[in-house]
PDB file of C-alpha atoms in Angstrom:
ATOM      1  CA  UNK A   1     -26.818 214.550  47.650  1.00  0.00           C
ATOM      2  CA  UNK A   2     -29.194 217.215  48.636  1.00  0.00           C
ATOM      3  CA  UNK A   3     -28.659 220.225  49.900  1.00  0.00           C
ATOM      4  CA  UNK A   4     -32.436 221.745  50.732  1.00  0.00           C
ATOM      5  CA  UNK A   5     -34.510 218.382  51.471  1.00  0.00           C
ATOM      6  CA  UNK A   6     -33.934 216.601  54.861  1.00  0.00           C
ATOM      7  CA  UNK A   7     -36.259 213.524  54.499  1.00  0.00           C
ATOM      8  CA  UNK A   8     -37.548 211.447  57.651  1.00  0.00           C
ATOM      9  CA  UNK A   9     -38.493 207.723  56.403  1.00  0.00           C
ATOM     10  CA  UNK A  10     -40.698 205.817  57.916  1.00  0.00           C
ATOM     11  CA  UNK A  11     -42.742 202.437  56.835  1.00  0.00           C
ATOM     12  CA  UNK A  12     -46.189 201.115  57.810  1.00  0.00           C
ATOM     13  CA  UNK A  13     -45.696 197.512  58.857  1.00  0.00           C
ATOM     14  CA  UNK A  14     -46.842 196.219  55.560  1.00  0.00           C
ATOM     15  CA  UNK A  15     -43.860 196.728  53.064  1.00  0.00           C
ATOM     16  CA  UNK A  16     -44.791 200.606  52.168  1.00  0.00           C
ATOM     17  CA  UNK A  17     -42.458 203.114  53.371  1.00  0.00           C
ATOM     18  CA  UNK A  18     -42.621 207.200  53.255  1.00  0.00           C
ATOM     19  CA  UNK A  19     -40.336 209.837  53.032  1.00  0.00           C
ATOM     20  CA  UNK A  20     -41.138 213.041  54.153  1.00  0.00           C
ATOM     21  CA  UNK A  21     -39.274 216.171  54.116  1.00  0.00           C
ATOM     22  CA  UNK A  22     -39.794 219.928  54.599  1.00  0.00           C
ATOM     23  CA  UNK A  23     -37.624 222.865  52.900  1.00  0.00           C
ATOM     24  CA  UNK A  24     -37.579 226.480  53.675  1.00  0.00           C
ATOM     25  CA  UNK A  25     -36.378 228.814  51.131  1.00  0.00           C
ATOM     26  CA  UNK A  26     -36.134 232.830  50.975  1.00  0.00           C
ATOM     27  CA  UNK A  27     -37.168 234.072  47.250  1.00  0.00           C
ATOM     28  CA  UNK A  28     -33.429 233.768  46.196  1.00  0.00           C
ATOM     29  CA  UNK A  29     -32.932 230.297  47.075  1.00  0.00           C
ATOM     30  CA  UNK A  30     -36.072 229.314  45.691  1.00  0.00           C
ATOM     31  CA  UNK A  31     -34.957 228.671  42.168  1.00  0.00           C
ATOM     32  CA  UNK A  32     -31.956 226.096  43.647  1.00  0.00           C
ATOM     33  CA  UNK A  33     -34.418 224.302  45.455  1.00  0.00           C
ATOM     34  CA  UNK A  34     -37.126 223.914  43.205  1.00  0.00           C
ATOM     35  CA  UNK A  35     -33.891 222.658  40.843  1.00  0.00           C
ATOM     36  CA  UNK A  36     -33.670 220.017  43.814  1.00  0.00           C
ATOM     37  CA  UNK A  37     -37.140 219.217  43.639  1.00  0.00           C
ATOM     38  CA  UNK A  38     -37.249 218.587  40.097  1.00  0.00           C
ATOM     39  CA  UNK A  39     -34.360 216.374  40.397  1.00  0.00           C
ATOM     40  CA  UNK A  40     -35.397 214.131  42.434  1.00  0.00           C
ATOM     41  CA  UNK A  41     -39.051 213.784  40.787  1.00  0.00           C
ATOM     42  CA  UNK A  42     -37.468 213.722  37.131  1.00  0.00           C
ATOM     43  CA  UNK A  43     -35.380 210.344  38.941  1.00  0.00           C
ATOM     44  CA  UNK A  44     -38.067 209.172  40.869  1.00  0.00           C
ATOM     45  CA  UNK A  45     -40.505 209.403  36.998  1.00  0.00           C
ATOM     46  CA  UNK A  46     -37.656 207.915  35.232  1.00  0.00           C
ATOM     47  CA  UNK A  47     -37.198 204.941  37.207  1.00  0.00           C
ATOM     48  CA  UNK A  48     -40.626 204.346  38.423  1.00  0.00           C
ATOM     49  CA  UNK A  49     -42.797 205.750  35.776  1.00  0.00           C
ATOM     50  CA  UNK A  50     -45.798 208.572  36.268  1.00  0.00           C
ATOM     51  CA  UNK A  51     -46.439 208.936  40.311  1.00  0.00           C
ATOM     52  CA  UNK A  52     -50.091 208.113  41.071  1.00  0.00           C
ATOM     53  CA  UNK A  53     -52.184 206.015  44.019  1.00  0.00           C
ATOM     54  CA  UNK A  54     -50.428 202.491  45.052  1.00  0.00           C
ATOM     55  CA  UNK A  55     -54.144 201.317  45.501  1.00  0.00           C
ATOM     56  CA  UNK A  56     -54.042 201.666  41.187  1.00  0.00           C
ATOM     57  CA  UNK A  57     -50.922 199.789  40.415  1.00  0.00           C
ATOM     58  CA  UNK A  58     -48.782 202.897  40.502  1.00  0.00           C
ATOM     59  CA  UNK A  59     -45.182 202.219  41.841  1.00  0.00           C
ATOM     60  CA  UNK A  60     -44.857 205.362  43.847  1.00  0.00           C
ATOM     61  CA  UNK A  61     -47.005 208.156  44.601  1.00  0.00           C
ATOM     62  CA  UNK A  62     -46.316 211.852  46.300  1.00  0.00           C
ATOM     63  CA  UNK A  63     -47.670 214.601  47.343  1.00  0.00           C
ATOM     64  CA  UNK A  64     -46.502 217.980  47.169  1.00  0.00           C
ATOM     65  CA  UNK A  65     -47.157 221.165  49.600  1.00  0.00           C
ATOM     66  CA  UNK A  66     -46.210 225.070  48.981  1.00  0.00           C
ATOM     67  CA  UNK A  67     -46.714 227.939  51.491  1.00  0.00           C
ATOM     68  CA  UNK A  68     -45.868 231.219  51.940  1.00  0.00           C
ATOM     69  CA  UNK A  69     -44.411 232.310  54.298  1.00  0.00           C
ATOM     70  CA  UNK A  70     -47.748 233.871  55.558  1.00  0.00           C
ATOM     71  CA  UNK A  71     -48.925 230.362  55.859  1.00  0.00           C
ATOM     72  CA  UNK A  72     -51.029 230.580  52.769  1.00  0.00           C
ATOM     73  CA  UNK A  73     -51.262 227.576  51.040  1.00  0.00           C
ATOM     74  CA  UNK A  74     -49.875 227.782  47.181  1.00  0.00           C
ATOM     75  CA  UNK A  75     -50.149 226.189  44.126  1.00  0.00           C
ATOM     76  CA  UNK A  76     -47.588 223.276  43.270  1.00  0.00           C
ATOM     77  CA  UNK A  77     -47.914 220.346  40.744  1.00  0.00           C
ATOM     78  CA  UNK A  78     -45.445 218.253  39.441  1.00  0.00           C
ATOM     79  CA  UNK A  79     -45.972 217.598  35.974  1.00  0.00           C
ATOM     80  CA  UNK A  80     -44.278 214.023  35.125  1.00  0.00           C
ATOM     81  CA  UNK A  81     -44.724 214.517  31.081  1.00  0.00           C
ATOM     82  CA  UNK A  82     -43.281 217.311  31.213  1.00  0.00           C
ATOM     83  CA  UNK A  83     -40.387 216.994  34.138  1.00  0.00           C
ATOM     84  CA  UNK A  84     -41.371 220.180  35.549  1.00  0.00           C
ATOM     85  CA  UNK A  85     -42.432 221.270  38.903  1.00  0.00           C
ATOM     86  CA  UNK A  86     -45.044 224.092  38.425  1.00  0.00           C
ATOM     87  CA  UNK A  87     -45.239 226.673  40.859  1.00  0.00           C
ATOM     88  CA  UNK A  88     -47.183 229.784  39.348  1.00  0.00           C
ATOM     89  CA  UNK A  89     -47.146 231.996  42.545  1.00  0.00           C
ATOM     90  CA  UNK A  90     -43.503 231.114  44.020  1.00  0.00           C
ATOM     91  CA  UNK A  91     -41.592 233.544  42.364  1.00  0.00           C
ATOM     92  CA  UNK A  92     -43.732 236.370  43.802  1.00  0.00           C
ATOM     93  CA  UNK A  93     -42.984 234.946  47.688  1.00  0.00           C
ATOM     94  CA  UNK A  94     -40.337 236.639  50.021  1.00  0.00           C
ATOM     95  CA  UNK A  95     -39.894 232.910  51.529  1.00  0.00           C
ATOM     96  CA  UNK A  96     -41.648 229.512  51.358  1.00  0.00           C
ATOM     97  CA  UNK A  97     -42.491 226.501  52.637  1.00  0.00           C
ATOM     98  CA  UNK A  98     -42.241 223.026  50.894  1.00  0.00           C
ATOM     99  CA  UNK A  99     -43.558 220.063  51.999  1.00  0.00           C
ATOM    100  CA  UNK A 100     -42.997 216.845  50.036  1.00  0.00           C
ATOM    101  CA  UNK A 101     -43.776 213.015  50.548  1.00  0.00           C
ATOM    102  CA  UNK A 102     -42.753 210.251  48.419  1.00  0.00           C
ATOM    103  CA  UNK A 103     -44.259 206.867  49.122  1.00  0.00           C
ATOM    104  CA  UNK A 104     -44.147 203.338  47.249  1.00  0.00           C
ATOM    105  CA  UNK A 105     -43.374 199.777  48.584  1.00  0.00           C
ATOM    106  CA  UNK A 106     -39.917 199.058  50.248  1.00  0.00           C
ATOM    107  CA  UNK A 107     -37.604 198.560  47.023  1.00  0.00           C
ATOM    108  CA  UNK A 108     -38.772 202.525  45.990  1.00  0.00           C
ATOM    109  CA  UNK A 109     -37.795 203.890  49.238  1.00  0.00           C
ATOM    110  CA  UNK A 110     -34.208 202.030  49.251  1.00  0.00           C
ATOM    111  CA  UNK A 111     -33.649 203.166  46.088  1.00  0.00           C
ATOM    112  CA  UNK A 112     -34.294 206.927  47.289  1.00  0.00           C
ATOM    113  CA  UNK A 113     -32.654 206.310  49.337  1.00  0.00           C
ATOM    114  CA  UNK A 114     -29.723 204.659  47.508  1.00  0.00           C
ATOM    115  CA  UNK A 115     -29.359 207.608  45.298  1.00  0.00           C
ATOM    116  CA  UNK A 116     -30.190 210.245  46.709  1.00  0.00           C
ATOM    117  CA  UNK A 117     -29.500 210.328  50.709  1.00  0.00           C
ATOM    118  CA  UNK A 118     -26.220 208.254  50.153  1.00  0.00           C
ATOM    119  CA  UNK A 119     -27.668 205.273  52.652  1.00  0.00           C
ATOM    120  CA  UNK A 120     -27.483 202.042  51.520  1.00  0.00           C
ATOM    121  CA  UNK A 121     -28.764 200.355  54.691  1.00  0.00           C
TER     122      UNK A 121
END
C-alpha cells in the first residue's frame, strides 16, 4: 500500500485508463516518497517493460512532474534501465510537489491497481 500517492483513475471510453496522483513532501519526507515512487515504477517496468507512448506499442506510459514549493518546475526522470527516479535538484527543496500519471489499456490499470491500491474491483 502507499502511504504518499493518492491516485484518481479514470478511463477514456476506449479501453485506456489513467491514474493520476499528486504528493506533497517537506525535504525530510522526500527521500520516503521518492522510495514510493521508485517502487511503483520499478513494478510497473518489471511487469510491463520500458514506459513509452501507447501510439508505439508500449504497454504503459507516464509522465512525471516535480515542483518546488515556489512553484518552479524541477527536473524528474525516471530512468527504467536503471530503476531509478532522478531528481538532481530535490534534495536542495524545503518542500515539493509531485505529480505523476500512469496510463496503459485496462488490464495495466487493474493491475495497479491490484497491487498497489489493494482494489480488486
Amino acid at each position: 500500500m502507499l502511504d504518499y500517492l493518492d491516485f484518481d483513475t479514470s478511463d477514456d471510453g476506449e479501453g485506456i485508463s489513467s491514474l493520476d496522483a499528486m504528493a506533497y513532501a517537506k525535504a525530510a519526507q522526500w527521500p520516503a516518497l521518492a522510495a514510493e515512487v521508485t517502487q511503483l515504477l520499478a513494478w510497473c517496468s518489471d511487469a510491463f517493460g520500458a514506459p513509452g507512448a501507447l501510439e508505439e506499442g508500449h504497454a504503459w506510459d507516464l509522465d512525471l512532474q516535480l515542483q518546488s514549493d515556489a512553484g518552479d518546475a524541477l527536473a524528474l526522470q525516471w530512468d527504467a534501465r536503471q530503476r531509478q527516479l532522478l531528481a538532481p535538484q530535490a534534495a536542495q527543496q524545503p518542500a515539493l510537489q509531485l505529480s505523476l500519471t500512469l496510463s496503459g489499456p485496462d488490464p495495466f490499470s487493474q493491475q495497479v491497481t491490484e497491487q498497489f491500491l489493494g482494489d480488486n474491483d
